[in-house]
mmCIF file of C-alpha atoms and ligand atoms in Angstrom:
data_model
loop_
_atom_site.group_PDB
_atom_site.id
_atom_site.type_symbol
_atom_site.label_atom_id
_atom_site.label_comp_id
_atom_site.label_asym_id
_atom_site.label_seq_id
_atom_site.Cartn_x
_atom_site.Cartn_y
_atom_site.Cartn_z
ATOM 1 C CA MET A 64 82.808 139.526 46.527
ATOM 2 C CA LYS A 65 84.030 138.370 49.881
ATOM 3 C CA VAL A 66 82.582 137.846 53.381
ATOM 4 C CA ARG A 67 84.212 136.487 56.476
ATOM 5 C CA ALA A 68 83.124 135.387 59.950
ATOM 6 C CA PRO A 69 85.448 134.797 62.912
ATOM 7 C CA GLY A 70 85.462 131.867 65.322
ATOM 8 C CA ARG A 71 85.066 132.525 69.028
ATOM 9 C CA VAL A 72 86.566 131.386 72.268
ATOM 10 C CA ASN A 73 84.407 131.514 75.371
ATOM 11 C CA LEU A 74 86.349 133.138 78.210
ATOM 12 C CA ILE A 75 83.722 132.233 80.809
ATOM 13 C CA GLY A 76 79.982 131.542 81.155
ATOM 14 C CA GLU A 77 79.726 127.952 79.967
ATOM 15 C CA HIS A 78 76.422 126.110 79.600
ATOM 16 C CA THR A 79 74.510 129.148 80.814
ATOM 17 C CA ASP A 80 73.191 130.579 77.534
ATOM 18 C CA TYR A 81 70.240 128.200 77.091
ATOM 19 C CA THR A 82 68.875 129.188 80.499
ATOM 20 C CA GLY A 83 69.068 132.920 79.765
ATOM 21 C CA GLY A 84 72.323 133.298 81.689
ATOM 22 C CA LEU A 85 75.490 135.334 81.237
ATOM 23 C CA VAL A 86 78.325 134.478 78.849
ATOM 24 C CA PHE A 87 81.584 136.211 77.986
ATOM 25 C CA PRO A 88 83.039 134.977 74.689
ATOM 26 C CA MET A 89 85.462 136.756 72.384
ATOM 27 C CA ALA A 90 85.644 136.590 68.572
ATOM 28 C CA ILE A 91 89.141 135.429 67.564
ATOM 29 C CA ASP A 92 91.541 136.009 64.688
ATOM 30 C CA ARG A 93 90.599 132.837 62.832
ATOM 31 C CA TRP A 94 88.023 133.156 60.094
ATOM 32 C CA THR A 95 85.774 131.380 57.641
ATOM 33 C CA THR A 96 85.904 133.307 54.379
ATOM 34 C CA ILE A 97 83.666 132.951 51.325
ATOM 35 C CA GLU A 98 84.726 134.437 47.991
ATOM 36 C CA PHE A 99 81.791 134.358 45.610
ATOM 37 C CA GLU A 100 80.011 135.687 42.589
ATOM 38 C CA GLU A 101 76.310 136.222 42.273
ATOM 39 C CA SER A 102 74.724 133.720 39.899
ATOM 40 C CA ASP A 103 71.355 133.034 38.297
ATOM 41 C CA SER A 104 70.056 130.207 40.423
ATOM 42 C CA GLY A 105 70.975 127.949 43.318
ATOM 43 C CA VAL A 106 73.884 128.001 45.737
ATOM 44 C CA PHE A 107 77.070 126.318 44.666
ATOM 45 C CA LEU A 108 79.999 126.189 47.107
ATOM 46 C CA GLU A 109 83.284 124.389 47.135
ATOM 47 C CA SER A 110 85.551 124.278 50.168
ATOM 48 C CA ALA A 111 89.291 124.189 50.586
ATOM 49 C CA ASN A 112 88.768 122.214 53.805
ATOM 50 C CA GLU A 113 86.259 119.599 52.639
ATOM 51 C CA GLU A 114 86.302 117.295 49.635
ATOM 52 C CA ASP A 115 82.723 117.408 48.434
ATOM 53 C CA THR A 116 81.028 120.439 46.955
ATOM 54 C CA VAL A 117 77.616 121.702 48.003
ATOM 55 C CA SER A 118 74.931 122.434 45.472
ATOM 56 C CA ILE A 119 71.540 123.647 46.647
ATOM 57 C CA ASP A 120 68.358 124.374 44.787
ATOM 58 C CA THR A 121 66.882 127.178 46.895
ATOM 59 C CA ALA A 122 63.402 126.350 45.639
ATOM 60 C CA GLN A 123 63.626 123.056 47.545
ATOM 61 C CA PRO A 124 62.930 122.876 51.303
ATOM 62 C CA PHE A 125 65.695 122.237 53.847
ATOM 63 C CA ASN A 126 67.229 118.806 53.489
ATOM 64 C CA ALA A 127 68.255 117.376 56.883
ATOM 65 C CA ALA A 128 69.801 114.307 55.253
ATOM 66 C CA MET A 129 71.914 116.123 52.714
ATOM 67 C CA SER A 130 75.439 115.061 51.968
ATOM 68 C CA PRO A 131 78.092 116.350 52.521
ATOM 69 C CA THR A 132 77.133 117.120 56.121
ATOM 70 C CA TRP A 133 78.447 120.691 56.016
ATOM 71 C CA GLY A 134 75.906 121.377 53.260
ATOM 72 C CA ARG A 135 73.161 121.022 55.885
ATOM 73 C CA TYR A 136 74.247 124.318 57.461
ATOM 74 C CA VAL A 137 74.150 125.994 54.055
ATOM 75 C CA SER A 138 70.779 124.465 53.194
ATOM 76 C CA ALA A 139 69.312 125.457 56.585
ATOM 77 C CA VAL A 140 70.471 129.069 56.284
ATOM 78 C CA ALA A 141 69.234 129.337 52.683
ATOM 79 C CA SER A 142 65.833 127.946 53.668
ATOM 80 C CA LEU A 143 65.424 130.547 56.441
ATOM 81 C CA LEU A 144 66.233 133.579 54.301
ATOM 82 C CA GLU A 145 63.296 135.193 52.527
ATOM 83 C CA SER A 146 65.027 135.551 49.166
ATOM 84 C CA PRO A 147 68.524 134.065 49.225
ATOM 85 C CA GLN A 148 70.815 135.526 46.563
ATOM 86 C CA PRO A 149 72.021 132.717 44.247
ATOM 87 C CA ILE A 150 75.811 132.474 44.418
ATOM 88 C CA SER A 151 78.725 130.415 43.289
ATOM 89 C CA GLY A 152 81.720 130.517 45.590
ATOM 90 C CA HIS A 153 84.674 129.104 47.394
ATOM 91 C CA ILE A 154 85.034 128.705 51.178
ATOM 92 C CA HIS A 155 88.130 128.398 53.232
ATOM 93 C CA THR A 156 88.586 128.488 56.973
ATOM 94 C CA THR A 157 91.389 128.923 59.477
ATOM 95 C CA ILE A 158 89.087 127.919 62.345
ATOM 96 C CA PRO A 159 89.843 124.348 63.363
ATOM 97 C CA ILE A 160 86.719 122.279 62.673
ATOM 98 C CA GLY A 161 85.156 120.386 65.594
ATOM 99 C CA ALA A 162 87.425 122.025 68.158
ATOM 100 C CA GLY A 163 84.816 123.983 70.107
ATOM 101 C CA LEU A 164 85.746 127.317 68.495
ATOM 102 C CA SER A 165 82.414 127.717 66.659
ATOM 103 C CA SER A 166 83.428 126.749 63.162
ATOM 104 C CA SER A 167 79.782 125.890 62.447
ATOM 105 C CA ALA A 168 78.386 129.227 63.674
ATOM 106 C CA ALA A 169 81.020 131.044 61.599
ATOM 107 C CA LEU A 170 79.998 129.028 58.530
ATOM 108 C CA GLU A 171 76.295 129.769 59.071
ATOM 109 C CA ILE A 172 76.911 133.491 59.487
ATOM 110 C CA ALA A 173 79.307 133.750 56.543
ATOM 111 C CA VAL A 174 76.780 131.909 54.360
ATOM 112 C CA ALA A 175 73.930 134.161 55.520
ATOM 113 C CA LEU A 176 75.945 137.261 54.609
ATOM 114 C CA ALA A 177 76.988 135.818 51.245
ATOM 115 C CA LEU A 178 73.348 134.995 50.466
ATOM 116 C CA GLY A 179 72.476 138.641 51.010
ATOM 117 C CA ALA A 180 71.057 138.688 54.559
ATOM 118 C CA GLU A 181 70.486 142.267 55.665
ATOM 119 C CA LEU A 182 69.739 141.808 59.342
ATOM 120 C CA SER A 183 70.720 143.324 62.668
ATOM 121 C CA ALA A 184 73.354 141.417 64.659
ATOM 122 C CA THR A 185 70.635 139.979 66.894
ATOM 123 C CA GLU A 186 68.389 138.946 63.996
ATOM 124 C CA LEU A 187 71.338 137.353 62.217
ATOM 125 C CA ALA A 188 72.267 135.443 65.387
ATOM 126 C CA LEU A 189 68.708 134.190 65.932
ATOM 127 C CA LEU A 190 68.342 133.079 62.306
ATOM 128 C CA THR A 191 71.642 131.219 62.263
ATOM 129 C CA GLN A 192 70.982 129.652 65.676
ATOM 130 C CA ARG A 193 67.809 128.206 64.151
ATOM 131 C CA ALA A 194 69.841 126.977 61.200
ATOM 132 C CA GLU A 195 72.233 125.249 63.621
ATOM 133 C CA HIS A 196 69.304 123.486 65.309
ATOM 134 C CA MET A 197 67.948 122.351 61.930
ATOM 135 C CA ALA A 198 71.332 121.153 60.683
ATOM 136 C CA THR A 199 72.431 119.289 63.811
ATOM 137 C CA GLY A 200 69.334 118.647 65.924
ATOM 138 C CA VAL A 201 71.312 119.875 68.949
ATOM 139 C CA PRO A 202 69.430 122.497 71.041
ATOM 140 C CA THR A 203 72.349 124.930 71.335
ATOM 141 C CA GLY A 204 72.120 128.406 72.852
ATOM 142 C CA ILE A 205 72.656 131.826 71.283
ATOM 143 C CA MET A 206 76.205 132.531 72.499
ATOM 144 C CA ASP A 207 78.272 131.536 69.473
ATOM 145 C CA GLN A 208 76.150 133.201 66.814
ATOM 146 C CA LEU A 209 75.574 136.406 68.793
ATOM 147 C CA CYS A 210 79.266 136.771 69.598
ATOM 148 C CA ILE A 211 80.244 136.293 65.961
ATOM 149 C CA SER A 212 77.555 138.654 64.661
ATOM 150 C CA SER A 213 78.169 141.454 67.162
ATOM 151 C CA ALA A 214 81.821 141.386 68.308
ATOM 152 C CA ARG A 215 83.918 144.554 68.405
ATOM 153 C CA HIS A 216 87.652 144.694 67.697
ATOM 154 C CA GLY A 217 89.720 144.597 70.904
ATOM 155 C CA HIS A 218 86.738 143.605 73.037
ATOM 156 C CA GLY A 219 85.052 140.572 74.502
ATOM 157 C CA THR A 220 81.254 140.277 74.180
ATOM 158 C CA LEU A 221 79.524 140.022 77.531
ATOM 159 C CA ILE A 222 76.054 138.770 76.639
ATOM 160 C CA ASP A 223 72.932 138.649 78.749
ATOM 161 C CA CYS A 224 71.209 135.706 77.088
ATOM 162 C CA ARG A 225 67.866 136.611 78.689
ATOM 163 C CA THR A 226 67.623 140.017 76.965
ATOM 164 C CA LEU A 227 70.277 139.416 74.253
ATOM 165 C CA GLU A 228 71.916 142.655 75.364
ATOM 166 C CA VAL A 229 75.609 142.772 74.421
ATOM 167 C CA THR A 230 78.188 144.745 76.410
ATOM 168 C CA HIS A 231 81.555 145.173 74.703
ATOM 169 C CA VAL A 232 84.222 144.781 77.391
ATOM 170 C CA PRO A 233 87.781 145.857 76.470
ATOM 171 C CA ILE A 234 90.316 143.023 76.582
ATOM 172 C CA PRO A 235 93.399 144.515 78.289
ATOM 173 C CA SER A 236 96.548 144.606 76.178
ATOM 174 C CA ASP A 237 98.775 143.532 79.079
ATOM 175 C CA ILE A 238 97.426 139.989 79.132
ATOM 176 C CA LYS A 239 97.630 137.158 76.653
ATOM 177 C CA ILE A 240 94.773 134.757 75.904
ATOM 178 C CA VAL A 241 95.935 131.336 74.788
ATOM 179 C CA VAL A 242 93.814 128.562 73.306
ATOM 180 C CA ARG A 243 95.167 125.015 73.283
ATOM 181 C CA PHE A 244 93.535 122.316 71.183
ATOM 182 C CA ILE A 245 93.006 119.064 73.099
ATOM 183 C CA ALA A 246 90.738 116.732 71.102
ATOM 184 C CA HIS A 247 88.129 116.742 68.331
ATOM 185 C CA ARG A 248 84.542 116.561 69.428
ATOM 186 C CA THR A 249 81.019 116.911 68.134
ATOM 187 C CA LEU A 250 78.003 117.940 70.162
ATOM 188 C CA VAL A 251 75.842 115.707 67.962
ATOM 189 C CA GLY A 252 75.184 112.554 69.980
ATOM 190 C CA SER A 253 76.912 114.038 73.054
ATOM 191 C CA ALA A 254 75.314 114.666 76.453
ATOM 192 C CA TYR A 255 74.766 118.332 75.469
ATOM 193 C CA ALA A 256 71.017 117.781 74.959
ATOM 194 C CA ASP A 257 70.858 115.894 78.291
ATOM 195 C CA ARG A 258 72.351 118.918 80.049
ATOM 196 C CA VAL A 259 69.776 121.203 78.414
ATOM 197 C CA ALA A 260 67.029 118.839 79.628
ATOM 198 C CA GLU A 261 68.511 118.620 83.141
ATOM 199 C CA CYS A 262 68.581 122.423 83.399
ATOM 200 C CA ALA A 263 64.963 122.555 82.200
ATOM 201 C CA ALA A 264 64.081 119.986 84.886
ATOM 202 C CA ALA A 265 65.699 122.215 87.532
ATOM 203 C CA GLU A 266 63.772 125.229 86.218
ATOM 204 C CA SER A 267 60.479 123.336 86.390
ATOM 205 C CA LEU A 268 61.139 122.951 90.122
ATOM 206 C CA ILE A 269 62.558 126.320 91.157
ATOM 207 C CA GLY A 270 61.900 128.702 88.234
ATOM 208 C CA PRO A 271 64.472 130.423 86.001
ATOM 209 C CA LEU A 272 68.026 129.529 87.054
ATOM 210 C CA ARG A 273 69.025 133.062 86.144
ATOM 211 C CA ASN A 274 67.013 134.318 89.130
ATOM 212 C CA ALA A 275 67.944 131.487 91.504
ATOM 213 C CA SER A 276 70.374 131.692 94.409
ATOM 214 C CA LEU A 277 72.452 128.799 95.707
ATOM 215 C CA ALA A 278 70.080 128.608 98.695
ATOM 216 C CA ASP A 279 67.115 127.983 96.330
ATOM 217 C CA LEU A 280 68.771 124.763 95.149
ATOM 218 C CA ALA A 281 67.934 123.059 98.462
ATOM 219 C CA ALA A 282 64.426 122.551 97.037
ATOM 220 C CA ILE A 283 65.827 120.154 94.381
ATOM 221 C CA THR A 284 65.960 116.626 95.795
ATOM 222 C CA ASP A 285 67.509 114.863 92.765
ATOM 223 C CA SER A 286 71.248 115.210 93.363
ATOM 224 C CA THR A 287 72.175 115.210 89.641
ATOM 225 C CA ILE A 288 69.673 117.951 88.771
ATOM 226 C CA ALA A 289 70.784 119.948 91.839
ATOM 227 C CA ALA A 290 74.432 119.695 90.784
ATOM 228 C CA ARG A 291 73.659 120.886 87.221
ATOM 229 C CA ALA A 292 71.689 123.821 88.622
ATOM 230 C CA LYS A 293 74.508 124.655 91.046
ATOM 231 C CA HIS A 294 76.926 124.937 88.149
ATOM 232 C CA VAL A 295 74.655 127.319 86.248
ATOM 233 C CA VAL A 296 73.853 129.542 89.228
ATOM 234 C CA SER A 297 77.497 129.752 90.329
ATOM 235 C CA GLU A 298 78.724 130.237 86.731
ATOM 236 C CA ASN A 299 76.444 133.252 86.196
ATOM 237 C CA ALA A 300 77.993 134.848 89.280
ATOM 238 C CA ARG A 301 81.492 133.988 88.033
ATOM 239 C CA VAL A 302 80.878 135.759 84.713
ATOM 240 C CA GLU A 303 80.163 139.014 86.523
ATOM 241 C CA SER A 304 83.130 138.721 88.891
ATOM 242 C CA PHE A 305 85.428 137.729 86.021
ATOM 243 C CA ALA A 306 84.429 140.747 83.905
ATOM 244 C CA ASP A 307 84.987 143.039 86.922
ATOM 245 C CA ALA A 308 88.372 141.496 87.741
ATOM 246 C CA LEU A 309 89.524 141.749 84.117
ATOM 247 C CA THR A 310 88.415 145.368 83.864
ATOM 248 C CA ASN A 311 90.177 146.209 87.152
ATOM 249 C CA GLY A 312 93.406 144.556 85.994
ATOM 250 C CA ASP A 313 93.144 141.958 88.762
ATOM 251 C CA TYR A 314 94.335 139.046 86.633
ATOM 252 C CA ILE A 315 95.105 136.803 89.593
ATOM 253 C CA THR A 316 91.453 136.897 90.615
ATOM 254 C CA ALA A 317 90.242 136.596 86.992
ATOM 255 C CA GLY A 318 92.429 133.524 86.495
ATOM 256 C CA LYS A 319 91.243 131.933 89.711
ATOM 257 C CA ILE A 320 87.622 132.421 88.607
ATOM 258 C CA MET A 321 88.395 130.668 85.301
ATOM 259 C CA THR A 322 89.885 127.731 87.167
ATOM 260 C CA ASP A 323 86.840 127.619 89.487
ATOM 261 C CA SER A 324 84.651 127.534 86.360
ATOM 262 C CA HIS A 325 86.552 124.513 85.096
ATOM 263 C CA ARG A 326 86.147 122.715 88.399
ATOM 264 C CA SER A 327 82.398 123.343 88.306
ATOM 265 C CA LEU A 328 82.110 122.141 84.674
ATOM 266 C CA ALA A 329 84.122 119.009 85.427
ATOM 267 C CA GLY A 330 82.357 118.224 88.710
ATOM 268 C CA ASP A 331 78.806 119.579 88.982
ATOM 269 C CA PHE A 332 78.129 119.782 85.232
ATOM 270 C CA ALA A 333 80.126 116.725 84.090
ATOM 271 C CA VAL A 334 81.075 117.975 80.610
ATOM 272 C CA SER A 335 84.867 117.677 80.873
ATOM 273 C CA ASN A 336 87.054 114.591 80.587
ATOM 274 C CA ASP A 337 90.431 113.374 81.859
ATOM 275 C CA LEU A 338 92.365 114.858 78.932
ATOM 276 C CA MET A 339 90.870 118.309 79.414
ATOM 277 C CA ASP A 340 91.335 118.160 83.201
ATOM 278 C CA ALA A 341 94.985 117.181 82.787
ATOM 279 C CA ALA A 342 95.535 119.971 80.237
ATOM 280 C CA VAL A 343 94.002 122.557 82.577
ATOM 281 C CA ARG A 344 96.199 121.319 85.454
ATOM 282 C CA ASP A 345 99.276 121.445 83.246
ATOM 283 C CA MET A 346 98.408 124.954 82.050
ATOM 284 C CA ASN A 347 97.867 126.154 85.625
ATOM 285 C CA GLU A 348 101.303 124.856 86.638
ATOM 286 C CA THR A 349 102.979 126.879 83.872
ATOM 287 C CA PRO A 350 104.679 130.053 85.164
ATOM 288 C CA GLY A 351 102.806 133.205 84.119
ATOM 289 C CA VAL A 352 99.421 131.469 83.718
ATOM 290 C CA PHE A 353 96.723 133.142 85.847
ATOM 291 C CA GLY A 354 94.055 130.503 85.214
ATOM 292 C CA ALA A 355 92.637 128.075 82.677
ATOM 293 C CA ARG A 356 89.454 126.218 81.821
ATOM 294 C CA MET A 357 87.817 124.109 79.164
ATOM 295 C CA THR A 358 85.952 126.249 76.636
ATOM 296 C CA GLY A 359 82.818 125.552 74.574
ATOM 297 C CA GLY A 360 80.346 122.715 74.880
ATOM 298 C CA GLY A 361 82.857 120.244 76.317
ATOM 299 C CA PHE A 362 83.481 116.531 75.809
ATOM 300 C CA GLY A 363 86.728 117.532 74.077
ATOM 301 C CA GLY A 364 87.627 120.678 72.151
ATOM 302 C CA CYS A 365 89.974 123.319 73.542
ATOM 303 C CA ILE A 366 91.081 124.870 76.780
ATOM 304 C CA VAL A 367 91.607 128.619 77.224
ATOM 305 C CA ALA A 368 94.114 130.307 79.529
ATOM 306 C CA LEU A 369 94.666 133.826 80.805
ATOM 307 C CA CYS A 370 98.397 134.501 80.800
ATOM 308 C CA ASP A 371 101.064 137.068 81.393
ATOM 309 C CA PRO A 372 102.329 138.260 77.962
ATOM 310 C CA ASP A 373 105.794 136.856 78.780
ATOM 311 C CA ALA A 374 104.527 133.383 79.717
ATOM 312 C CA VAL A 375 105.888 130.613 77.531
ATOM 313 C CA VAL A 376 102.735 128.626 76.798
ATOM 314 C CA GLU A 377 101.951 126.015 74.184
ATOM 315 C CA GLY A 378 98.890 127.015 72.118
ATOM 316 C CA TRP A 379 97.519 129.859 69.961
ATOM 317 C CA HIS A 380 97.791 133.382 71.244
ATOM 318 C CA VAL A 381 94.391 134.667 70.067
ATOM 319 C CA GLN A 382 93.386 138.294 69.475
ATOM 320 C CA PRO A 383 89.932 139.846 69.959
ATOM 321 C CA VAL A 384 88.534 140.743 66.526
ATOM 322 C CA ALA A 385 85.429 142.358 65.036
ATOM 323 C CA ALA A 386 82.157 140.722 63.995
ATOM 324 C CA ALA A 387 81.491 138.942 60.713
ATOM 325 C CA SER A 388 81.255 141.306 57.745
ATOM 326 C CA HIS A 389 81.529 141.858 54.016
ATOM 327 C CA LEU A 390 85.107 142.557 52.967
ATOM 328 C CA SER A 391 84.366 143.615 49.406
HETATM 329 C C1 GLA B 209 78.142 125.252 72.484
HETATM 330 C C2 GLA B 209 76.788 125.902 72.145
HETATM 331 C C3 GLA B 209 76.603 127.187 72.924
HETATM 332 C C4 GLA B 209 76.849 126.995 74.417
HETATM 333 C C5 GLA B 209 78.154 126.241 74.662
HETATM 334 C C6 GLA B 209 78.340 125.894 76.113
HETATM 335 O O1 GLA B 209 79.169 126.063 72.043
HETATM 336 O O2 GLA B 209 76.716 126.170 70.765
HETATM 337 O O3 GLA B 209 75.302 127.690 72.686
HETATM 338 O O4 GLA B 209 75.765 126.363 75.031
HETATM 339 O O5 GLA B 209 78.228 125.050 73.895
HETATM 340 O O6 GLA B 209 78.537 127.045 76.851
#
């Protein structure tokens, strides 16, 4: 039997999901695939991309200290399923690991499917988001898992993270989306959790950022907290204008909004770095590029660009693909 789960690139709506904001990621044509057989007990997985194998006794509770580290995702998912199907299988992935393209969410969702999860896209996303928290200790949002569990071929997934409503927005065929890898990163030990806490601090002062206007931010006296909140409030607005511009074929405006998003992430939200900023500048100077930004949690990873199909751009031309599923 075989299951596979795609990676995702976030087109826009960065660091908004954990405050119930708007995000607009797209599942991409890079996958984590598990070929497996049902077995009598336990979960045994080997990986083409990692040296050590993972062997889990599903009768045991989740093991946060388990080695190899990737086994923690498997153990967390298995521990959250009511009756995980014992399997023996082989994993391979074409999603670069630690590049901000959701290799971990794809692994969690592929494992959940292989272990027999029969859940709606939303339930699957919520379960695997919990698994991510258990495995890494990082308080990530719902974007990655919900995109991967619900994506539709040819579309981006516009998600309202307050209601978890997904709107499938067609990705026009007369543009090209390019992802360029810049540097490996991990959110474990990064300032990701600090940003979550800073947003929570802003919300304790002015209420949900999703409902706030830029004028409301005047009530925040701490300049760091105010800057973080300004990013989130302005980014939510950018997601809506970006989706409109893309749908209307106004790629110049869509690209400009992406570049504005990068500026906000680098300045107000402080999750970029010199390498990413230089890569975005370089991308924006390339003929045929409408706009570019860092994508994912930040502190490294990838940048994403909206380009004319004829633009000569270094990177992967990614295609919008369907959600994770069983293949056989
Ligand atoms: C990571 C998290 C997501 C989201 C992004 C930033 O990818 O897993 O939940 O917060 O960072 O937009």
